[in-house]
Tab-separated table of C-alpha atoms in Angstrom:
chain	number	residue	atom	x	y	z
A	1	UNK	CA	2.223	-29.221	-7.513
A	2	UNK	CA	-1.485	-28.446	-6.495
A	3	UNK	CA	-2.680	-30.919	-4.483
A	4	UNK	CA	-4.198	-33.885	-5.779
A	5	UNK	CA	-5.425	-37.368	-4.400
A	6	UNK	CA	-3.256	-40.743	-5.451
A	7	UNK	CA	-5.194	-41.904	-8.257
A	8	UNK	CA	-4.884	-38.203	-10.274
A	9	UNK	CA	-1.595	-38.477	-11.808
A	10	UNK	CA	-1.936	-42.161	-12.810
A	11	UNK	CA	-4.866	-41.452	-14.530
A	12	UNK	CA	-3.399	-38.884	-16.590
A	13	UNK	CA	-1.787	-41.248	-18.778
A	14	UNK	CA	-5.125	-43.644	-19.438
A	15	UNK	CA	-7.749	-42.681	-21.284
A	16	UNK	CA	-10.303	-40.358	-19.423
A	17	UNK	CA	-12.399	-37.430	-20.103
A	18	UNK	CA	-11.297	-33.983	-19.181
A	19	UNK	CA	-13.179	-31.609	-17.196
A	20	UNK	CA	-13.000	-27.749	-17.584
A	21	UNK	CA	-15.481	-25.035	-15.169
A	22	UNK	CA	-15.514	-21.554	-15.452
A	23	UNK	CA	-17.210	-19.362	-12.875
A	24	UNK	CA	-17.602	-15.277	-13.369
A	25	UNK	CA	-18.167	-13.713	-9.853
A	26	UNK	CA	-19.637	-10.362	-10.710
A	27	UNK	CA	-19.321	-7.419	-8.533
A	28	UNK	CA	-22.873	-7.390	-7.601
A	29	UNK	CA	-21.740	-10.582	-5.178
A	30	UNK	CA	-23.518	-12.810	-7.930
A	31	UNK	CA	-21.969	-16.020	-9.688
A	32	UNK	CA	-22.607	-17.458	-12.903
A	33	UNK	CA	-21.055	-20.888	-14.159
A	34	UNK	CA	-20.251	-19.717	-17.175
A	35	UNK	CA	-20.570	-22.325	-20.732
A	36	UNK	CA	-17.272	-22.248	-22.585
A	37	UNK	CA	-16.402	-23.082	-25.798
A	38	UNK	CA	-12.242	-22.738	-25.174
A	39	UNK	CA	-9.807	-20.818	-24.061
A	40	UNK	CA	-6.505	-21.383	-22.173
A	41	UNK	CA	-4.235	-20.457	-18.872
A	42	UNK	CA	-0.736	-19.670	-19.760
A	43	UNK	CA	1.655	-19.621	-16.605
A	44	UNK	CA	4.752	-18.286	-16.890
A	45	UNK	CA	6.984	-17.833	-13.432
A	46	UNK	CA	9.384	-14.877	-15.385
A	47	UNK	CA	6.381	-13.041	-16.102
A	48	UNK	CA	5.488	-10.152	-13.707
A	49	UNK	CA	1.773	-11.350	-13.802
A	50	UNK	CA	2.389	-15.087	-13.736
A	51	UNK	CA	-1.158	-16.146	-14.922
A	52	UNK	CA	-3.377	-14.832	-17.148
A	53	UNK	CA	-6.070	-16.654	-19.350
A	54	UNK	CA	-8.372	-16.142	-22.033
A	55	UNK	CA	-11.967	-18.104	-22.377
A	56	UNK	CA	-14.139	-18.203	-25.585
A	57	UNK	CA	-18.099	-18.619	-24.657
A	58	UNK	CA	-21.156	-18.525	-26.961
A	59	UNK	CA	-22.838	-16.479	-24.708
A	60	UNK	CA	-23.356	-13.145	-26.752
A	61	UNK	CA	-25.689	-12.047	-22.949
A	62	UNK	CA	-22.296	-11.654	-21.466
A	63	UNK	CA	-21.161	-9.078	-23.749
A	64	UNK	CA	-22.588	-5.971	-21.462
A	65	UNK	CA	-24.780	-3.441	-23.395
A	66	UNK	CA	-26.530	-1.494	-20.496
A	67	UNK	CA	-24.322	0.711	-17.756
A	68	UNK	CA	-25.708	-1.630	-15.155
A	69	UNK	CA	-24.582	-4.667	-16.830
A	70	UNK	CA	-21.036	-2.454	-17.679
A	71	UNK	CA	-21.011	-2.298	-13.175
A	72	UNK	CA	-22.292	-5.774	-12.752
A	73	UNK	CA	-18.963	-6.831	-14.924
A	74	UNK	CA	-15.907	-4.317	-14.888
A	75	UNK	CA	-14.063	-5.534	-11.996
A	76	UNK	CA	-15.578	-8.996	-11.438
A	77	UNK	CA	-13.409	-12.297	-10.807
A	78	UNK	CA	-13.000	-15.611	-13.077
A	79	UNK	CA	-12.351	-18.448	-11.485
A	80	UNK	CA	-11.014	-21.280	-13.660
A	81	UNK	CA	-10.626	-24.898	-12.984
A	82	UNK	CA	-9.500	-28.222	-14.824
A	83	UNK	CA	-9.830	-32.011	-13.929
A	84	UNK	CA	-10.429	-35.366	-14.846
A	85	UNK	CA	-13.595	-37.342	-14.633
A	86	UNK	CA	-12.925	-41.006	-14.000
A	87	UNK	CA	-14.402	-44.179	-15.116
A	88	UNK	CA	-17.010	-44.349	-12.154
A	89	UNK	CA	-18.436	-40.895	-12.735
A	90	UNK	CA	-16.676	-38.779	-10.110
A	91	UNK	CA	-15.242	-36.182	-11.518
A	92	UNK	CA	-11.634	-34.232	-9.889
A	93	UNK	CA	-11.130	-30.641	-10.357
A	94	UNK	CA	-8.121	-27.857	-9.797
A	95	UNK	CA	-7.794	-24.835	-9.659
A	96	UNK	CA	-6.127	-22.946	-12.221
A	97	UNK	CA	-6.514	-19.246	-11.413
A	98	UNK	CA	-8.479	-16.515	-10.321
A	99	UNK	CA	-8.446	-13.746	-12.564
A	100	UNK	CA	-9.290	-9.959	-12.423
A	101	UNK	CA	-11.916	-10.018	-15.355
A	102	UNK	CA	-10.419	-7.602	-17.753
A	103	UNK	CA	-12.063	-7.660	-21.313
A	104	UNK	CA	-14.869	-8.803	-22.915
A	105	UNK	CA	-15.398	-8.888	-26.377
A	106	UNK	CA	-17.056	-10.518	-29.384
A	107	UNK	CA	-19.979	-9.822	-32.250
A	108	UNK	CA	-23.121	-8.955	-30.432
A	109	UNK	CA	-25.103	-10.841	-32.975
A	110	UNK	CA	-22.851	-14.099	-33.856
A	111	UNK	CA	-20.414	-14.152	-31.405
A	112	UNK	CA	-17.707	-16.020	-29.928
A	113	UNK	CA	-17.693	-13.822	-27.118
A	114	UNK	CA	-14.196	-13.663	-25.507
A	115	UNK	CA	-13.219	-12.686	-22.217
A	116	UNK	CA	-9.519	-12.159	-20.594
A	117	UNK	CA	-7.960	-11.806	-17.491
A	118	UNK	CA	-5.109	-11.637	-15.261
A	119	UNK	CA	-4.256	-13.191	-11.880
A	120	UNK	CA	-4.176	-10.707	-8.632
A	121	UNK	CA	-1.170	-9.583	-8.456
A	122	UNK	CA	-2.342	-7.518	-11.497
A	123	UNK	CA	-4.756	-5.745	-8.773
A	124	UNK	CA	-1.147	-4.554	-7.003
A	125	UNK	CA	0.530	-3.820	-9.810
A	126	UNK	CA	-1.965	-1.269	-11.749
A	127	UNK	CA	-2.785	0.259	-7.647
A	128	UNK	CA	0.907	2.994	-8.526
A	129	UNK	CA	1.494	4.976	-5.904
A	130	UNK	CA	-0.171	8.446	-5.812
A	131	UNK	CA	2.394	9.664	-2.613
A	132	UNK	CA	5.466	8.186	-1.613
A	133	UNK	CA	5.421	4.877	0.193
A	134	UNK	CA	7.863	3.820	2.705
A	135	UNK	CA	8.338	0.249	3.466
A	136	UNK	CA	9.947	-1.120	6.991
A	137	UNK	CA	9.937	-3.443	9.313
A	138	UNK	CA	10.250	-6.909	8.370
A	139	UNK	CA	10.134	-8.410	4.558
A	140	UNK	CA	6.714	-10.320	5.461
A	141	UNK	CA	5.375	-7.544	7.069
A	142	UNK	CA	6.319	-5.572	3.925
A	143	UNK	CA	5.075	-7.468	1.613
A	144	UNK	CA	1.814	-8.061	3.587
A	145	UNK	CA	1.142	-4.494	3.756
A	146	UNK	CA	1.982	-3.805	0.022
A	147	UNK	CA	-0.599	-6.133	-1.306
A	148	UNK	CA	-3.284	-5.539	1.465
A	149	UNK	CA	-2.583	-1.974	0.449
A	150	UNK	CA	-4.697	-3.086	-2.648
A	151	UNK	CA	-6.715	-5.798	-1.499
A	152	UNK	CA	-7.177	-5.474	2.007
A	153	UNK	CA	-9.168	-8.999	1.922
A	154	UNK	CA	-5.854	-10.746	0.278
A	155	UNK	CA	-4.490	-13.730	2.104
A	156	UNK	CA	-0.537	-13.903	2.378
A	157	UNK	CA	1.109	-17.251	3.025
A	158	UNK	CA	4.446	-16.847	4.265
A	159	UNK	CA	7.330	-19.877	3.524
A	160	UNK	CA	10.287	-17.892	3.436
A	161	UNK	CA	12.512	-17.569	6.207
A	162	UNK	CA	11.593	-13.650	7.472
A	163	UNK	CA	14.455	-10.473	8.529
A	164	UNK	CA	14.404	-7.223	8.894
A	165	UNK	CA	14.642	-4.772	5.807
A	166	UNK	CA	16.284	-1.554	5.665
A	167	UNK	CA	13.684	1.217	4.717
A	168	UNK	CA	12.874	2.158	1.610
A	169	UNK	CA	10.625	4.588	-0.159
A	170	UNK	CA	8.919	3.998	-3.369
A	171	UNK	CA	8.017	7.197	-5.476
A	172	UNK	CA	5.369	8.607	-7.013
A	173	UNK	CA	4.181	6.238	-10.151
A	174	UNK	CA	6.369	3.225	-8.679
A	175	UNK	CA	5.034	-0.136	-9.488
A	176	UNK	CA	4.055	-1.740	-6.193
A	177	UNK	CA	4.051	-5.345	-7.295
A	178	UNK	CA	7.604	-4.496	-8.436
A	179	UNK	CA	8.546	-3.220	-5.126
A	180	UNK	CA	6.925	-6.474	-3.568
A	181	UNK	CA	9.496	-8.555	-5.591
A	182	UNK	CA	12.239	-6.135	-4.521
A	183	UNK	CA	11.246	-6.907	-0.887
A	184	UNK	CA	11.243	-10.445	-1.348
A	185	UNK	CA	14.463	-10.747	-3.162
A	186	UNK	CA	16.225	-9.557	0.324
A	187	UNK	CA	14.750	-12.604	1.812
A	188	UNK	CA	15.711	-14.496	-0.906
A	189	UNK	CA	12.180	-15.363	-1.876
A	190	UNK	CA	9.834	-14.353	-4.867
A	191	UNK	CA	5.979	-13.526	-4.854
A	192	UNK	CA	2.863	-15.171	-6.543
A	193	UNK	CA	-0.402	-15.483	-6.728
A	194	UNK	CA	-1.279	-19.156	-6.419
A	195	UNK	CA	-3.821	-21.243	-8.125
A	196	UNK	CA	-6.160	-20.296	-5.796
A	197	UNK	CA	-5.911	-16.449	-5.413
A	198	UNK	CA	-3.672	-16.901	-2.513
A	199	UNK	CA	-0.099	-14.694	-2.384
A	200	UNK	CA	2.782	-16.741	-1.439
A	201	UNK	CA	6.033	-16.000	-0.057
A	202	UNK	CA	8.257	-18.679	-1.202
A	203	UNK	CA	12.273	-19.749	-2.387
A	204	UNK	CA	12.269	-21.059	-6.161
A	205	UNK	CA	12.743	-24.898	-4.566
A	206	UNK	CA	16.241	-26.115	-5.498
A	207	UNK	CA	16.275	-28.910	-8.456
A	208	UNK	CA	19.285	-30.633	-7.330
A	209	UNK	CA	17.508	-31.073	-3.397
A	210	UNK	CA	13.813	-31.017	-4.279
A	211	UNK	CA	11.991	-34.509	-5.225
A	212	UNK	CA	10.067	-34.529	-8.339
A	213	UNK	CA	6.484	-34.845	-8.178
A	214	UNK	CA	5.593	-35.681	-11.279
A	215	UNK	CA	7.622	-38.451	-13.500
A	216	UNK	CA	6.596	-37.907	-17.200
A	217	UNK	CA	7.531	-40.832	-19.018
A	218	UNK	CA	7.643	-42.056	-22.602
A	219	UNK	CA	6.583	-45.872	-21.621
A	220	UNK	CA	3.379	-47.228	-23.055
A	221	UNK	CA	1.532	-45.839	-19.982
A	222	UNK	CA	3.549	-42.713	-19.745
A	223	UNK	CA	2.644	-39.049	-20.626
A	224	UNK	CA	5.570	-37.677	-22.300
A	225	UNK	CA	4.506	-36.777	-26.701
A	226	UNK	CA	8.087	-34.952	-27.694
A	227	UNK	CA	11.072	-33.456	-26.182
A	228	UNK	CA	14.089	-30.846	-26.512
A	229	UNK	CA	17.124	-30.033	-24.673
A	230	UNK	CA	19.670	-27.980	-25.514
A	231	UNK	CA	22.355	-25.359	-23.515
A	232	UNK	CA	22.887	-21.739	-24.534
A	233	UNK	CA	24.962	-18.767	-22.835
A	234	UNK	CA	22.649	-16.108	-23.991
A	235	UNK	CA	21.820	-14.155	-20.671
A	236	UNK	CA	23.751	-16.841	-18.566
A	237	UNK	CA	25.495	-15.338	-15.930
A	238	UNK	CA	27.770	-17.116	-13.388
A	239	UNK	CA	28.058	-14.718	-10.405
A	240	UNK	CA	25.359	-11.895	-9.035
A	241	UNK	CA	27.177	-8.784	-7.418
A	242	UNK	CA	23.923	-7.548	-4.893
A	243	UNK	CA	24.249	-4.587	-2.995
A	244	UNK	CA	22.774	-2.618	-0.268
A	245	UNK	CA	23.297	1.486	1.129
A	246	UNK	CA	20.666	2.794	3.015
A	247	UNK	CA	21.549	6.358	3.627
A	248	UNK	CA	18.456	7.035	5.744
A	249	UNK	CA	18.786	4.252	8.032
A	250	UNK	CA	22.816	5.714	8.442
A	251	UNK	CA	24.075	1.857	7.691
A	252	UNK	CA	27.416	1.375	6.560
A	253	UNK	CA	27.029	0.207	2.609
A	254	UNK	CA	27.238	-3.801	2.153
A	255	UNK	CA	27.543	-6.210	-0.645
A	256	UNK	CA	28.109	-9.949	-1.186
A	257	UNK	CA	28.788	-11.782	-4.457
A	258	UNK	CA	27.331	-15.150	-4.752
A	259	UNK	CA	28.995	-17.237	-8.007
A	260	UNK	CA	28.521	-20.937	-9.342
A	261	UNK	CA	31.168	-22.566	-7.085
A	262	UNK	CA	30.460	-26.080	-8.621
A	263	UNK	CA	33.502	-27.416	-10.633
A	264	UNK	CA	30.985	-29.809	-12.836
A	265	UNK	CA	28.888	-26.998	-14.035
A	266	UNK	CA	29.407	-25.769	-17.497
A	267	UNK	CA	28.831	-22.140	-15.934
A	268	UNK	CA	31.688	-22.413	-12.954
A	269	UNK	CA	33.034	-19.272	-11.921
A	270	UNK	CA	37.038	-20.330	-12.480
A	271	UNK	CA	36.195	-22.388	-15.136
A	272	UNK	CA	36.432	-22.071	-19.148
A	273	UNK	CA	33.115	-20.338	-18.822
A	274	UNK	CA	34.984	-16.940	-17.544
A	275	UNK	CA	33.275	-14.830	-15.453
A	276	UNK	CA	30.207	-13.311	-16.379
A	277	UNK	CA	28.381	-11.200	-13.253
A	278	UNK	CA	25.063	-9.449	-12.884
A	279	UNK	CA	24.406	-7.095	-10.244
A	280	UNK	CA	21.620	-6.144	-8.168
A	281	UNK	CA	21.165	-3.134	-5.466
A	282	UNK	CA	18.537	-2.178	-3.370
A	283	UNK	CA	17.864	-0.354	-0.170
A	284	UNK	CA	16.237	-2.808	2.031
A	285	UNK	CA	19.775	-4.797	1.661
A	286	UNK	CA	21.104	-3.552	5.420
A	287	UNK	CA	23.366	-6.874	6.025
A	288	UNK	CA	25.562	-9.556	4.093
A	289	UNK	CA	23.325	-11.972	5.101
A	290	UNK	CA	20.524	-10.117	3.327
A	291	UNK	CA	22.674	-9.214	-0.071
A	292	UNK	CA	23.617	-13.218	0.162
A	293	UNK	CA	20.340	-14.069	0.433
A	294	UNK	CA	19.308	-11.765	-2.360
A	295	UNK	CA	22.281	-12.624	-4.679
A	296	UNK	CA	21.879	-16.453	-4.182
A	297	UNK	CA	17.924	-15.929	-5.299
A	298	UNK	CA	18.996	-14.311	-8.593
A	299	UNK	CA	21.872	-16.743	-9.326
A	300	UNK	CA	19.640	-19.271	-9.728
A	301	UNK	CA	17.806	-17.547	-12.327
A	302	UNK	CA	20.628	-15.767	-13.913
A	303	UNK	CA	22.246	-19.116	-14.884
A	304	UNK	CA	19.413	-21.465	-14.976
A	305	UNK	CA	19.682	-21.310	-19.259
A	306	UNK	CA	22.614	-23.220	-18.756
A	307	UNK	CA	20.826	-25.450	-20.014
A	308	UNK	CA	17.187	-25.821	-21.418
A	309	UNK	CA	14.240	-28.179	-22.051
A	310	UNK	CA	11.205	-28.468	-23.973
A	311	UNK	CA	8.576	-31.022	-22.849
A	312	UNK	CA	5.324	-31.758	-24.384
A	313	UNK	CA	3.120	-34.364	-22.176
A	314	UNK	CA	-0.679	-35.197	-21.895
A	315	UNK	CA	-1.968	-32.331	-19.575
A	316	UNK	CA	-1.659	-32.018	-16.072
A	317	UNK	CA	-3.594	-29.064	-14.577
A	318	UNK	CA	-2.138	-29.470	-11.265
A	319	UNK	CA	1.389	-28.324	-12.505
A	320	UNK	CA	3.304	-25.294	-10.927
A	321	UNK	CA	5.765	-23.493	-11.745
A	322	UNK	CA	9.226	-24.435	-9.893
A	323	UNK	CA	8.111	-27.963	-9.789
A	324	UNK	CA	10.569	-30.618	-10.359
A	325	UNK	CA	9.735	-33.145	-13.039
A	326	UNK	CA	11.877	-36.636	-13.991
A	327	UNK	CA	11.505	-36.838	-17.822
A	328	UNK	CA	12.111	-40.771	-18.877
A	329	UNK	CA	13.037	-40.568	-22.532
A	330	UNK	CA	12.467	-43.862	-25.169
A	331	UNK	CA	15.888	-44.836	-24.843
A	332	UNK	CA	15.532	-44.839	-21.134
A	333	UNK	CA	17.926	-41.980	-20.078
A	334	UNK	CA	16.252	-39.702	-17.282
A	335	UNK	CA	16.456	-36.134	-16.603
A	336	UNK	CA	15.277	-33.296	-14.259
A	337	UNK	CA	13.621	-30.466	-14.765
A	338	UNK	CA	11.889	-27.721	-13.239
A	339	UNK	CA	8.805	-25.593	-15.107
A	340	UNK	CA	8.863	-22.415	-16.031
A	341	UNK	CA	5.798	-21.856	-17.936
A	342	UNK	CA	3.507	-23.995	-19.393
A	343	UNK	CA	-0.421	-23.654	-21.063
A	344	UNK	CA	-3.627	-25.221	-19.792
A	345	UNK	CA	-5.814	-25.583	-22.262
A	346	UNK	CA	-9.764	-25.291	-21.825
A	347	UNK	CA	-10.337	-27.260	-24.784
A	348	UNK	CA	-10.498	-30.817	-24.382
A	349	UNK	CA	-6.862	-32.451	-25.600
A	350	UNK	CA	-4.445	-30.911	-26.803
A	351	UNK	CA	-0.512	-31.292	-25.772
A	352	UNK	CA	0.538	-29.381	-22.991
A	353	UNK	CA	3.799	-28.081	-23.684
A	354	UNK	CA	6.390	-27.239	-20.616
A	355	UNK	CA	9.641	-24.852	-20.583
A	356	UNK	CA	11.542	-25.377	-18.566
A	357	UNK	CA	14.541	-23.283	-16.803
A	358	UNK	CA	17.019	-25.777	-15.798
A	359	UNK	CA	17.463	-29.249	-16.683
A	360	UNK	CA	19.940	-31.925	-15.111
A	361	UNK	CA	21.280	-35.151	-15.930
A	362	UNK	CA	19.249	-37.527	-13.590
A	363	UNK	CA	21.944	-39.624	-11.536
């Protein structure tokens, strides 16, 4: 969860007034706080672009008419941010993006004018290779030099635990973002671009060793409006097959097949489940360690729809995705869950419904 001070959360659940900014940094090196009318910031962690948004504005002088205005705009930054303002005035803000600024749109004479966008890793992701790319060296290092490849101002935060990667060369047309997640996965890590532009290197955090940060309850003073749960087998998987063979680093080809080894879970490998694998393969897998650490990563998501919830609380713009929640129900029964996606809304109310990819019985 974004970083908040102690009296944010608490507050969510009393009555308060929400507080919404939008900025548009134009490529002239000029910002505008920009009036808004609406919109919303869907986040979605099995997404390749996690977060994207979309921001309605009666400002029909935005909608560019001139070739200048067309320079001033194509390619400028929105930076969006939601927060509370309390009872003695002081308002609390976070971030909830910044977004390439692709589209603008709306009637010239009546508006709304509407404008969309899409986090960073967009900027990565539409840069395809023109040449073949090798990547080396270590899977930070990789990475690093993959998205600095397209923004060569980008800041990479690094919480994974770093190894070497075999080489491997990405052809003509190849997706780079795409081979950034590859390179990750070896680590056993995914990629994102954080709330505040920032690319982190990070493990999906583990729901059964993770604390929640946020309890969402159905009390009098709690947040929680409705809730679902349910299991399904649709695209549950119980064991990931990931394998590595590097021909032009001359290593011997290796594998390592990770399964749900726990005899309580509903998806266990020698259980009534049966035995369902995935596979994965990729040449910066060199070692055991590194297909392990790859085919743990994708385990988790592969049989995370073992079982599902649906929450929908009073908002909380400091959510992220991968964050553990502890959902109190009326009768008192307690869960855990972990987002998956979720949408901030710019308007002021709403619900704010959560996904979520796993969900355990709270003990």
């Amino acid at each position: 969860m974004y970083p908040v001070s102690s009296r944010f959360l608490p507050a969510l659940a009393e009555p308060h007034t929400p507080v919404t900014e939008v900025y548009l940094f134009r490529t002239d090196g000029s910002t505008l706080p920009l009036e808004h009318t609406g919109g919303s910031v869907p986040v979605d962690r099995g997404q390749a672009i996690r977060r994207t948004c979309t921001v309605t504005s009666a400002d029909l002088s935005l909608i560019p008419r001139t070739a200048a205005q067309k320079l001033d705009l194509y390619g400028g930054r929105l930076h969006i941010r939601r927060g509370i303002r309390y009872a003695d005035g002081t308002s609390e803000t976070v971030p909830l993006g910044v977004f390439r600024l692709d589209s603008i749109e709306g009637d010239p004479d009546e508006g709304p004018v509407t404008l969309t966008g899409q986090d960073l890793s967009a900027c990565v992701a539409d840069d395809k290779f023109t040449a073949p790319y090798k990547a080396s060296g270590t899977a930070v290092g990789a990475i690093a030099a993959l998205i600095q490849r397209s923004l060569p101002d980008a800041v990479v935060v690094n919480r994974a635990t770093d190894a070497a990667i075999g080489a491997r060369t990405f052809d003509i047309e190849a997706d780079p973002w795409e081979g950034v997640q590859e390179v990750a996965a070896a680590i056993g890590a995914e990629v994102y671009a954080d709330p505040d532009g920032i690319f982190v290197i990070a493990a999906l955090p583990d729901l059964l060793t993770t604390a929640p940060v946020w309890t969402v309850d159905a009390g009098e003073h709690g947040t929680l409006i409705s809730a679902a749960r349910g299991m399904s087998s649709a695209g549950v998987h119980n064991g990931v097959l990931a394998r590595g063979d590097n021909t032009s680093s001359a290593t011997a080809p290796v594998s390592w097949l990770a399964v749900d080894e726990d005899p309580d879970s509903p998806t266990y490998w020698y259980g009534p489940y049966g035995r369902r694998p995935a596979f994965y393969s990729s040449s910066t897998l060199t070692t055991e360690n590194a297909c392990a650490q790859a085919a743990n990563l994708k385990l988790k998501a592969a049989r995370a729809p073992n079982a599902t919830g649906d929450i929908s609380s009073l908002p909380n713009p400091a959510l992220e995705p991968g964050d553990v929640l502890r959902v109190v129900y009326g009768d008192g029964v307690r869960d855990l869950h972990q987002a998956a996606s979720f949408t901030v809304s710019l308007d002021l109310g709403g619900e704010f419904p959560i996904a979520t990819i796993s969900a355990k019985e709270d003990a």
